[in-house]
mmCIF file of C-alpha atoms and ligand atoms in Angstrom:
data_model
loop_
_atom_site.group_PDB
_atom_site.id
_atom_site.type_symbol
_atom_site.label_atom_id
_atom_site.label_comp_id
_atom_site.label_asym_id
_atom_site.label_seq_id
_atom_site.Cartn_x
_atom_site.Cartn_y
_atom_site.Cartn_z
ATOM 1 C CA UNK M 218 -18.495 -15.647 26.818
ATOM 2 C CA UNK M 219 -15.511 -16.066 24.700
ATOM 3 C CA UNK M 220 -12.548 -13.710 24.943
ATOM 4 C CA UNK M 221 -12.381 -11.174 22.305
ATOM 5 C CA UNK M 222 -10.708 -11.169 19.162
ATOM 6 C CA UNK M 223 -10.406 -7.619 18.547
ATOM 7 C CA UNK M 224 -11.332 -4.253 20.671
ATOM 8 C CA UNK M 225 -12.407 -1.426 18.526
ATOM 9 C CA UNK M 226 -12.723 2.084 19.655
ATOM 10 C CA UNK M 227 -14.785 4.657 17.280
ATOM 11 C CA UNK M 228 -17.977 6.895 17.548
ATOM 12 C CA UNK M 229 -21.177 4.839 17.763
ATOM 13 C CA UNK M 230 -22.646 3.772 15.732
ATOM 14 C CA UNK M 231 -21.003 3.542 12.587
ATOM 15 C CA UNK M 232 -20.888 1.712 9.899
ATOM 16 C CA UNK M 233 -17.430 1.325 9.678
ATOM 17 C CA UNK M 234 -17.373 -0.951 12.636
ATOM 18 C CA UNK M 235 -20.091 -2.990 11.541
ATOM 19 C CA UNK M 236 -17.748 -4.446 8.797
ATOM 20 C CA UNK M 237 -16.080 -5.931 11.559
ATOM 21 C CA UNK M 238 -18.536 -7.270 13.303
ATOM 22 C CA UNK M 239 -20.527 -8.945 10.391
ATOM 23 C CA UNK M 240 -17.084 -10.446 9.271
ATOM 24 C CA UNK M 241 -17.072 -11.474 13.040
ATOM 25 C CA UNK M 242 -20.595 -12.751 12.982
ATOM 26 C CA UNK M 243 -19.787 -15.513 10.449
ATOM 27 C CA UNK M 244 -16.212 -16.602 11.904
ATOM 28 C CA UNK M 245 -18.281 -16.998 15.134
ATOM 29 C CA UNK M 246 -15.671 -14.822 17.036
ATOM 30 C CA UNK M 247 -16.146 -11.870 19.313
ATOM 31 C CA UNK M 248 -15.115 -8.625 19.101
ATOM 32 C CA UNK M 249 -15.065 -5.934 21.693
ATOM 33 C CA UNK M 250 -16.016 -2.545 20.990
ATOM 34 C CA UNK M 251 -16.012 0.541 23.090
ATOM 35 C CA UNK M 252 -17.287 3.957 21.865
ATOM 36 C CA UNK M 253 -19.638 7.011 22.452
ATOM 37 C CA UNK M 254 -21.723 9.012 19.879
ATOM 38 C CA UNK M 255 -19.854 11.052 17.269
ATOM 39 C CA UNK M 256 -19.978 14.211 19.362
ATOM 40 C CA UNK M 257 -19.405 13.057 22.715
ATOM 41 C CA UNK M 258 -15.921 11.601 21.819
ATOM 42 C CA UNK M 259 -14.055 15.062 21.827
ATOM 43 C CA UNK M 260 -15.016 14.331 25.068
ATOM 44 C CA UNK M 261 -12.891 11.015 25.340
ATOM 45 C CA UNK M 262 -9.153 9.749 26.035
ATOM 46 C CA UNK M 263 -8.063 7.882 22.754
ATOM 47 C CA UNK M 264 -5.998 4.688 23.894
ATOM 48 C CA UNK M 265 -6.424 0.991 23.826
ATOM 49 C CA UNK M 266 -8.355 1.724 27.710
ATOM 50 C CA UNK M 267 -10.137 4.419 26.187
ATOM 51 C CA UNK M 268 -12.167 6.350 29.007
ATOM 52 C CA UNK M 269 -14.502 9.491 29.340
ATOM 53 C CA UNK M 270 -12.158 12.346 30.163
ATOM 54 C CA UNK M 271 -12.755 13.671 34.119
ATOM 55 C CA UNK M 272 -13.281 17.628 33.599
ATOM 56 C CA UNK M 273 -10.104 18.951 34.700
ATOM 57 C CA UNK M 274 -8.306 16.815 31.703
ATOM 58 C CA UNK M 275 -10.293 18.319 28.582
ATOM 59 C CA UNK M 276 -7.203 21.103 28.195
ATOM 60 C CA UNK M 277 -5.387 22.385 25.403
ATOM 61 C CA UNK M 278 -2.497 22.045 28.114
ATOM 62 C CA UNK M 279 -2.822 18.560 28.266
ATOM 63 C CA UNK M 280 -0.425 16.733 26.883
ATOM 64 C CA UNK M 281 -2.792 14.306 25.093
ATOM 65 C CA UNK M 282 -4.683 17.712 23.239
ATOM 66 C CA UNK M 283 -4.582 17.034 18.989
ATOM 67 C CA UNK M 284 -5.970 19.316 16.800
ATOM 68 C CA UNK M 285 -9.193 17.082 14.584
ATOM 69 C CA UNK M 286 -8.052 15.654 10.974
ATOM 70 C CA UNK M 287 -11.177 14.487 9.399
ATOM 71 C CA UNK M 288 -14.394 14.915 10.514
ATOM 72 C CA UNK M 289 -13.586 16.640 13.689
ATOM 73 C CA UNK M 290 -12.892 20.400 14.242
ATOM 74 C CA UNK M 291 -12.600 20.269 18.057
ATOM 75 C CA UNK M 292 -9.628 19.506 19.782
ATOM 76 C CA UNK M 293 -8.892 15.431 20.550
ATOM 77 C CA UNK M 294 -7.426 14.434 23.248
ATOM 78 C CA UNK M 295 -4.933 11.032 21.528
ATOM 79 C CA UNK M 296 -2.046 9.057 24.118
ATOM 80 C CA UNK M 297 0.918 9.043 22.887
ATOM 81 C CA UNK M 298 0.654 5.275 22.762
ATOM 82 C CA UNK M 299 -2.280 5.496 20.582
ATOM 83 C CA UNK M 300 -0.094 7.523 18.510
ATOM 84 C CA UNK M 301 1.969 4.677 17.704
ATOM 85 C CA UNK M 302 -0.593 1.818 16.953
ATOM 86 C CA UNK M 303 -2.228 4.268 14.693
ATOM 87 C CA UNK M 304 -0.391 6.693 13.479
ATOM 88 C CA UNK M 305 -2.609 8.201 11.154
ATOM 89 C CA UNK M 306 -5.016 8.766 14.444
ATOM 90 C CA UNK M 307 -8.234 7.727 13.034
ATOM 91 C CA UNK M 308 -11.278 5.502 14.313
ATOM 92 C CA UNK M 309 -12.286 3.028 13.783
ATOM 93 C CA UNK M 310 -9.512 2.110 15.781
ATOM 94 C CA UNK M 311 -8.588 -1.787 16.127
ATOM 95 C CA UNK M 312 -6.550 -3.160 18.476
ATOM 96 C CA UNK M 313 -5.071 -6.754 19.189
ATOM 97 C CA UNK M 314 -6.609 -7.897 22.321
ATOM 98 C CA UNK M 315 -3.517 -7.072 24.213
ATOM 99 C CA UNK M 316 -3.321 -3.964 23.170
ATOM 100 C CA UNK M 317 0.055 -4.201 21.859
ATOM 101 C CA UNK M 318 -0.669 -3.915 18.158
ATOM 102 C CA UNK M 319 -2.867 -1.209 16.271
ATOM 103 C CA UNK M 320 -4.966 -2.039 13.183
ATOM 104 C CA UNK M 321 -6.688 1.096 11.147
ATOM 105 C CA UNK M 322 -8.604 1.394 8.389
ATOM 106 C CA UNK M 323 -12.206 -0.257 8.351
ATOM 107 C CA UNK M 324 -11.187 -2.667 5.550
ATOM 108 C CA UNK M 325 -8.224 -3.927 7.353
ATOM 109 C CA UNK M 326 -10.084 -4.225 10.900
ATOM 110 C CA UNK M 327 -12.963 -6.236 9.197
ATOM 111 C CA UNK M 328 -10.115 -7.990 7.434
ATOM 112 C CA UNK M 329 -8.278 -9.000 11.347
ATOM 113 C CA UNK M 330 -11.978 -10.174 12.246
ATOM 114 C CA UNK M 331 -12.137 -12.678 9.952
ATOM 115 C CA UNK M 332 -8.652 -14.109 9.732
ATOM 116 C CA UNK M 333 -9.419 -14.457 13.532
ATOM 117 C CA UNK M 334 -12.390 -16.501 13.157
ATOM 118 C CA UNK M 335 -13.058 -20.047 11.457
ATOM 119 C CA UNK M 336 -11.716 -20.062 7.874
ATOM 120 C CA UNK M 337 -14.605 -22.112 6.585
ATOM 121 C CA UNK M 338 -17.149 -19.136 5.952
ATOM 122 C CA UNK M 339 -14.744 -18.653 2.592
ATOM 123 C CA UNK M 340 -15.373 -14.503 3.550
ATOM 124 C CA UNK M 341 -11.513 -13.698 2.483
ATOM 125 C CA UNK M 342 -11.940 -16.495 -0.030
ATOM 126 C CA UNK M 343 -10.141 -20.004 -0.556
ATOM 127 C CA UNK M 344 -6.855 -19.165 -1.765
ATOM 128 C CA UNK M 345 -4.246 -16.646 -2.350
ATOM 129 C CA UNK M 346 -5.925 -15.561 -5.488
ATOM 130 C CA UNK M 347 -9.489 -15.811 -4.377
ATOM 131 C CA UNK M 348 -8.041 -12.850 -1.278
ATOM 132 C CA UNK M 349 -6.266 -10.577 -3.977
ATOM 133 C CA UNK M 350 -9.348 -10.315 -5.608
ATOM 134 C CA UNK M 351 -10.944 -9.991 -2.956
ATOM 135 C CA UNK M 352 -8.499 -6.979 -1.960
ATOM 136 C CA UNK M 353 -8.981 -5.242 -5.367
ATOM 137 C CA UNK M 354 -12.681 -4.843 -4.539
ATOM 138 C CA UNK M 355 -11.897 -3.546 -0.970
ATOM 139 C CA UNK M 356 -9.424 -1.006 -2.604
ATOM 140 C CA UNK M 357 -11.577 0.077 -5.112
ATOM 141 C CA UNK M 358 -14.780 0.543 -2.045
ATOM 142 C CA UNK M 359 -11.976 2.666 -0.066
ATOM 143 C CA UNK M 360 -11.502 4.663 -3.188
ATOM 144 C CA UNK M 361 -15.097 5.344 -3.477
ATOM 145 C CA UNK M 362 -15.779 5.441 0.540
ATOM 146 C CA UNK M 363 -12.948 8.184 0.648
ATOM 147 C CA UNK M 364 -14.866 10.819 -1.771
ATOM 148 C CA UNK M 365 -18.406 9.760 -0.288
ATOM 149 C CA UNK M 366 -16.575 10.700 3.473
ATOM 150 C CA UNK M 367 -15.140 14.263 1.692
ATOM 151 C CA UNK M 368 -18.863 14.763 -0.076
ATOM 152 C CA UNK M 369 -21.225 13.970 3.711
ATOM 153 C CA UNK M 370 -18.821 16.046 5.593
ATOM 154 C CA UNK M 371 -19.120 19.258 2.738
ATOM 155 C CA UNK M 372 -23.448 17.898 2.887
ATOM 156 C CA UNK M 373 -24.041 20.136 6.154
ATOM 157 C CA UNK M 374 -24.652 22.669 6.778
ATOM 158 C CA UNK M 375 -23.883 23.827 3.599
ATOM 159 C CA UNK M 376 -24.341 22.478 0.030
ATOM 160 C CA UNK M 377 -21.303 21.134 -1.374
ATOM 161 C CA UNK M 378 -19.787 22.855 -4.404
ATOM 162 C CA UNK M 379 -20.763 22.061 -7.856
ATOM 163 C CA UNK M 380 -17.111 20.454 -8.542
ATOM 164 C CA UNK M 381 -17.414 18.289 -5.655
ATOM 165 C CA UNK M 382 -20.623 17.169 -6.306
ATOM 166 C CA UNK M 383 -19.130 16.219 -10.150
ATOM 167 C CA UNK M 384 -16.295 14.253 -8.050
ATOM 168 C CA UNK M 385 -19.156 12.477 -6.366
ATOM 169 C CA UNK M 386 -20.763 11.575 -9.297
ATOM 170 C CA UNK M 387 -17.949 10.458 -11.322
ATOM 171 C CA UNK M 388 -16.778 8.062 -8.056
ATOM 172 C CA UNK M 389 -20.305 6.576 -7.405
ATOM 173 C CA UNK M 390 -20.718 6.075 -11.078
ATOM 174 C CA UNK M 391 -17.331 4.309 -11.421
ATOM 175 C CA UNK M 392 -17.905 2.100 -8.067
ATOM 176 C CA UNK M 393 -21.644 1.281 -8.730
ATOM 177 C CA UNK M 394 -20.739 0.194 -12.411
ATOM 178 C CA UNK M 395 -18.123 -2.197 -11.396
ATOM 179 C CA UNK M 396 -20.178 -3.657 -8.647
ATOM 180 C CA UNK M 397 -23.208 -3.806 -10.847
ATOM 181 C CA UNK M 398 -20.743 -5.192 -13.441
ATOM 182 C CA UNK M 399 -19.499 -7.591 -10.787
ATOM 183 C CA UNK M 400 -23.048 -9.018 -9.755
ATOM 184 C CA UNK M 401 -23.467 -9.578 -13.403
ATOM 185 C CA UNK M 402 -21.112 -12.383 -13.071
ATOM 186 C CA UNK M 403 -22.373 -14.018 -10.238
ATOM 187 C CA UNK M 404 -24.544 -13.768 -7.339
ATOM 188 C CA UNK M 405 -22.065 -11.961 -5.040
ATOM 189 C CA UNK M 406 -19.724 -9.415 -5.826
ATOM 190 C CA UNK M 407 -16.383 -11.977 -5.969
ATOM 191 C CA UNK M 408 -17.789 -15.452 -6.959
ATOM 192 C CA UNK M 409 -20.267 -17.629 -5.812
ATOM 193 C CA UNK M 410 -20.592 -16.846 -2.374
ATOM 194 C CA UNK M 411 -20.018 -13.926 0.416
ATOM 195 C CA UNK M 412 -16.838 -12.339 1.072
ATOM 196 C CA UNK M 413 -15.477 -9.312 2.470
ATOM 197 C CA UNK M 414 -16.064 -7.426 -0.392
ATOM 198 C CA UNK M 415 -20.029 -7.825 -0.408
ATOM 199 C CA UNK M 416 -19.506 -7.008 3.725
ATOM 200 C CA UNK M 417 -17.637 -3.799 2.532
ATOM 201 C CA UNK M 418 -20.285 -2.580 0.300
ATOM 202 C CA UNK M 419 -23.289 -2.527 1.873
ATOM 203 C CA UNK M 420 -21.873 -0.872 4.784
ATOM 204 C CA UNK M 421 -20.201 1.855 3.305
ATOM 205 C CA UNK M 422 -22.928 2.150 0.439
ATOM 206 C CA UNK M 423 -25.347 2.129 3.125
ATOM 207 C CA UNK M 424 -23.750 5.162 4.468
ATOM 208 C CA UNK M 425 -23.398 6.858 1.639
ATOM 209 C CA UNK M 426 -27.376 6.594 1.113
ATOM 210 C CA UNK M 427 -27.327 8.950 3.867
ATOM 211 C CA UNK M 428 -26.692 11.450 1.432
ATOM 212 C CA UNK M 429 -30.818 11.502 0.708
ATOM 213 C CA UNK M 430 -31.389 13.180 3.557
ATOM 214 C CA UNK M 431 -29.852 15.764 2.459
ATOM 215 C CA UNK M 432 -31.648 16.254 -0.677
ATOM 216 C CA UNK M 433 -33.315 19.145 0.124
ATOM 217 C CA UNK M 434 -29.784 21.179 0.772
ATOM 218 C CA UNK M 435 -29.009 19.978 -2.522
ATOM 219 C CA UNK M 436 -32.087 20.793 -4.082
ATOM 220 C CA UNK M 437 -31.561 24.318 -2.714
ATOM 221 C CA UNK M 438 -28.299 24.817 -4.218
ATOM 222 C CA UNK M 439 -30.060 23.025 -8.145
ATOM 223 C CA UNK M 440 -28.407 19.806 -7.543
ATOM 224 C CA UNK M 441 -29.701 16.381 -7.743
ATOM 225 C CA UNK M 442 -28.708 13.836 -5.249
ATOM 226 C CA UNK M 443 -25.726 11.631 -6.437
ATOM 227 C CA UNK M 444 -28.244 8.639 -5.930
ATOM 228 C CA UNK M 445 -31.170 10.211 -8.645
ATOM 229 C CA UNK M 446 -32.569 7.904 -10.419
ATOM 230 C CA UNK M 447 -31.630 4.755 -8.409
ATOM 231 C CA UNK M 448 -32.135 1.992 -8.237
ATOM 232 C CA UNK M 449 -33.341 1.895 -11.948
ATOM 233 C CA UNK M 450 -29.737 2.781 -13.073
ATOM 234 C CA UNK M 451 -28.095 -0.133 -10.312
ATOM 235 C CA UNK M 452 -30.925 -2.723 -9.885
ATOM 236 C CA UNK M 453 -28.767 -5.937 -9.267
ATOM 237 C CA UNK M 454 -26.460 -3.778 -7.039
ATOM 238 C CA UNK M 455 -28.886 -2.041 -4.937
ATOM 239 C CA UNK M 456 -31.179 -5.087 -4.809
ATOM 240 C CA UNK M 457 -28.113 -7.271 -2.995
ATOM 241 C CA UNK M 458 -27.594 -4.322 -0.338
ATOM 242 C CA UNK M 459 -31.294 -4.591 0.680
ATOM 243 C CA UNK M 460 -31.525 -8.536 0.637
ATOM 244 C CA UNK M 461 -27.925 -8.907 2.308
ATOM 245 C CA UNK M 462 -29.301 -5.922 5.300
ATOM 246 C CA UNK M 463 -31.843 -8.408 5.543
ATOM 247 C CA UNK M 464 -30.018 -11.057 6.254
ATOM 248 C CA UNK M 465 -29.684 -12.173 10.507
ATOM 249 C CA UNK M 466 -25.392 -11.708 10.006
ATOM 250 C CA UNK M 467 -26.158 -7.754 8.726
ATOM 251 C CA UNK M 468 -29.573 -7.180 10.218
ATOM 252 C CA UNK M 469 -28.334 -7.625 13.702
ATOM 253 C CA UNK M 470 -25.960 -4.792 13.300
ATOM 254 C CA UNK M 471 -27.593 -2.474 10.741
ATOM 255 C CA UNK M 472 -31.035 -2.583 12.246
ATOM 256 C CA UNK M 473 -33.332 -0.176 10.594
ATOM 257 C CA UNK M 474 -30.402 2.167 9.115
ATOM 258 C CA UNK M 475 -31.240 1.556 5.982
ATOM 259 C CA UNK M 476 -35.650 1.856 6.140
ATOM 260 C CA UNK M 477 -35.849 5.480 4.862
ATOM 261 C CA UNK M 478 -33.546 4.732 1.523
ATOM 262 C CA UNK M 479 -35.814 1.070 1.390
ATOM 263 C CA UNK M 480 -38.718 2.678 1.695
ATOM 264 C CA UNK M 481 -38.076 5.784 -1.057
ATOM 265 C CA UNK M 482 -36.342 3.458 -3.807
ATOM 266 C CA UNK M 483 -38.860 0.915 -3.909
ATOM 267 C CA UNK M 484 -36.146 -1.949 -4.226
ATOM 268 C CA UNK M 485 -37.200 -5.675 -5.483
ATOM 269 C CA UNK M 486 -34.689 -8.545 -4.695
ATOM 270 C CA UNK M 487 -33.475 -9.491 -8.443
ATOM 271 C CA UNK M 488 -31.692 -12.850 -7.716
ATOM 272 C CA UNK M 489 -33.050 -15.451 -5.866
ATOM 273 C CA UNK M 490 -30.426 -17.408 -4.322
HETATM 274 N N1 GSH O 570 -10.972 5.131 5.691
HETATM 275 C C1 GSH O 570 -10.987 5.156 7.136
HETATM 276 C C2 GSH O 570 -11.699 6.400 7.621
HETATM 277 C C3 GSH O 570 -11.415 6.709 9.083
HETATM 278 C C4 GSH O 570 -11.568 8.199 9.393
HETATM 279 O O1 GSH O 570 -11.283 9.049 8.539
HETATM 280 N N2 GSH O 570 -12.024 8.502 10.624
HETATM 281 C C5 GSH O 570 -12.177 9.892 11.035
HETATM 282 C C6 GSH O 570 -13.591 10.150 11.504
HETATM 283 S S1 GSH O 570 -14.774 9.873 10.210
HETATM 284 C C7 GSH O 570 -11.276 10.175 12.226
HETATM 285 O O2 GSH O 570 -10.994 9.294 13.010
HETATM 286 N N3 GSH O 570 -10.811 11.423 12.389
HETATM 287 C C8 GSH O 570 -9.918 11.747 13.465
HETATM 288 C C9 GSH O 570 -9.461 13.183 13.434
HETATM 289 O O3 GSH O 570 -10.216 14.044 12.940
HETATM 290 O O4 GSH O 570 -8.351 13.442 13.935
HETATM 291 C C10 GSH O 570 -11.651 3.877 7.650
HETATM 292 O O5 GSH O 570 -12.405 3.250 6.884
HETATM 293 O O6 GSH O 570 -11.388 3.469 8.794
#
């Protein structure tokens, strides 16, 4: 087996780390990834050799303990040297395969995958240009990815508030637009062929379609879901998420994440390509 390209640590599964791993897929490189499910990793030692914590270590006296950011309440337990490759202290986490550089932020770990990997795929394009578009369509998915990560967190167990919902809405409308916009143009979402920025959507779209499971929370509280009315409002962009999840590069790592939202919105394929 060839040596990695890339170890990533994060909760498992999660969706995040597929864009690595699909960017991987196509460069024909391997990345490592070590992990545990979301809740167990309050039970973990964040570091390049990240390890289940022995009992006697999960202390707020130890000098590892970090009080959660984002998406975790309980306390962490983050190495000082972990610290320092990502200093914002967030997973994904990406790591050179020495260990000796950190690389955060989904975008920018799916991003190391595929500079790593053969450049003929075309995923981060064919020149300068062809990348910084490329990047504005990654920015504006983070934009969008950041409010839909605010908006699941508020989903449980409470409803959200009616402003954030609004927020929601006025984010998904503005990213699904431009992507639907986008797909107008072509048959991917920067030119003629796959990039990083059709790798990008479907898996953070895909996550935020995990917001229908929470529809009757919503429905409790007399709001719709964000995704109403879809995918009559979005059909070329939800169409390409279902026939890309399809495809071996995404199916291998998506599986069946996305068969409940397939099987509710009735999606048909509207390019054939
Ligand atoms: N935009 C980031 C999101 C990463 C993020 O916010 N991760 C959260 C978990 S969902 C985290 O690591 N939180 C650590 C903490 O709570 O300290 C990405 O795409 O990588």
């Amino acid at each position: 087996m060839s040596e990695p390209v890339l170890r990533i640590f994060s909760y498992l599964p999660n969706p995040r780390v597929w864009k690595a791993l699909i960017a991987a897929e196509f460069g024909g490189v391997r990345v490592e990834v070590c992990g545990d499910a979301p809740p167990a990793l309050v039970n973990w030692l964040w570091d390049f050799d990240a390890r289940p914590l022995e009992e006697g270590e999960r202390s707020e006296a130890s000098p590892h303990a970090r009080t959660g950011k984002r998406g975790f309440s309980q306390t962490l337990y983050k190495t000082d040297d972990f610290l320092v490759a990502h200093p914002f202290g967030t997973v994904p986490a990406g790591f050179s395969p020495d260990g000796a550089l950190g690389v955060f932020e989904s975008n920018s770990i799916m991003r190391a995958a595929a500079r790593a990997g053969s450049a003929d795929h075309g995923l981060y394009g064919r020149n300068g240009y062809d990348a910084s578009r490329i990047d504005s369509f990654l920015d504006a998915t983070l934009v969008f990815a950041r409010e839909a990560q605010v908006y699941l967190l508020a989903l449980r167990p409470n409803p959200p508030s009616a402003e954030l919902h609004r927020r929601m809405k006025d984010a998904y409308e503005f990213y699904l637009d431009g992507v639907e916009q986008a797909l107008g143009n072509g048959p991917f979402i920067a030119g003629d062929s796959i990039t990083l920025a059709d790798i990008a959507y479907v898996c953070d779209f895909a996550q935020f379609l995990k917001e229908r499971g929470s529809r009757k929370i919503l429905r409790e509280a007399g709001l719709d879901p964000v995704s109403e009315g879809e995918p009559h409002a979005h059909p070329r962009a939800f169409a390409h998420l279902f026939r890309l999840a399809e495809t071996p590069e995404f199916a291998k790592h998506l599986g069946g994440y996305l068969d409940r939202a397939r099987s509710e919105l009735d999606v048909e394929p509207v390019h054939s390509r």
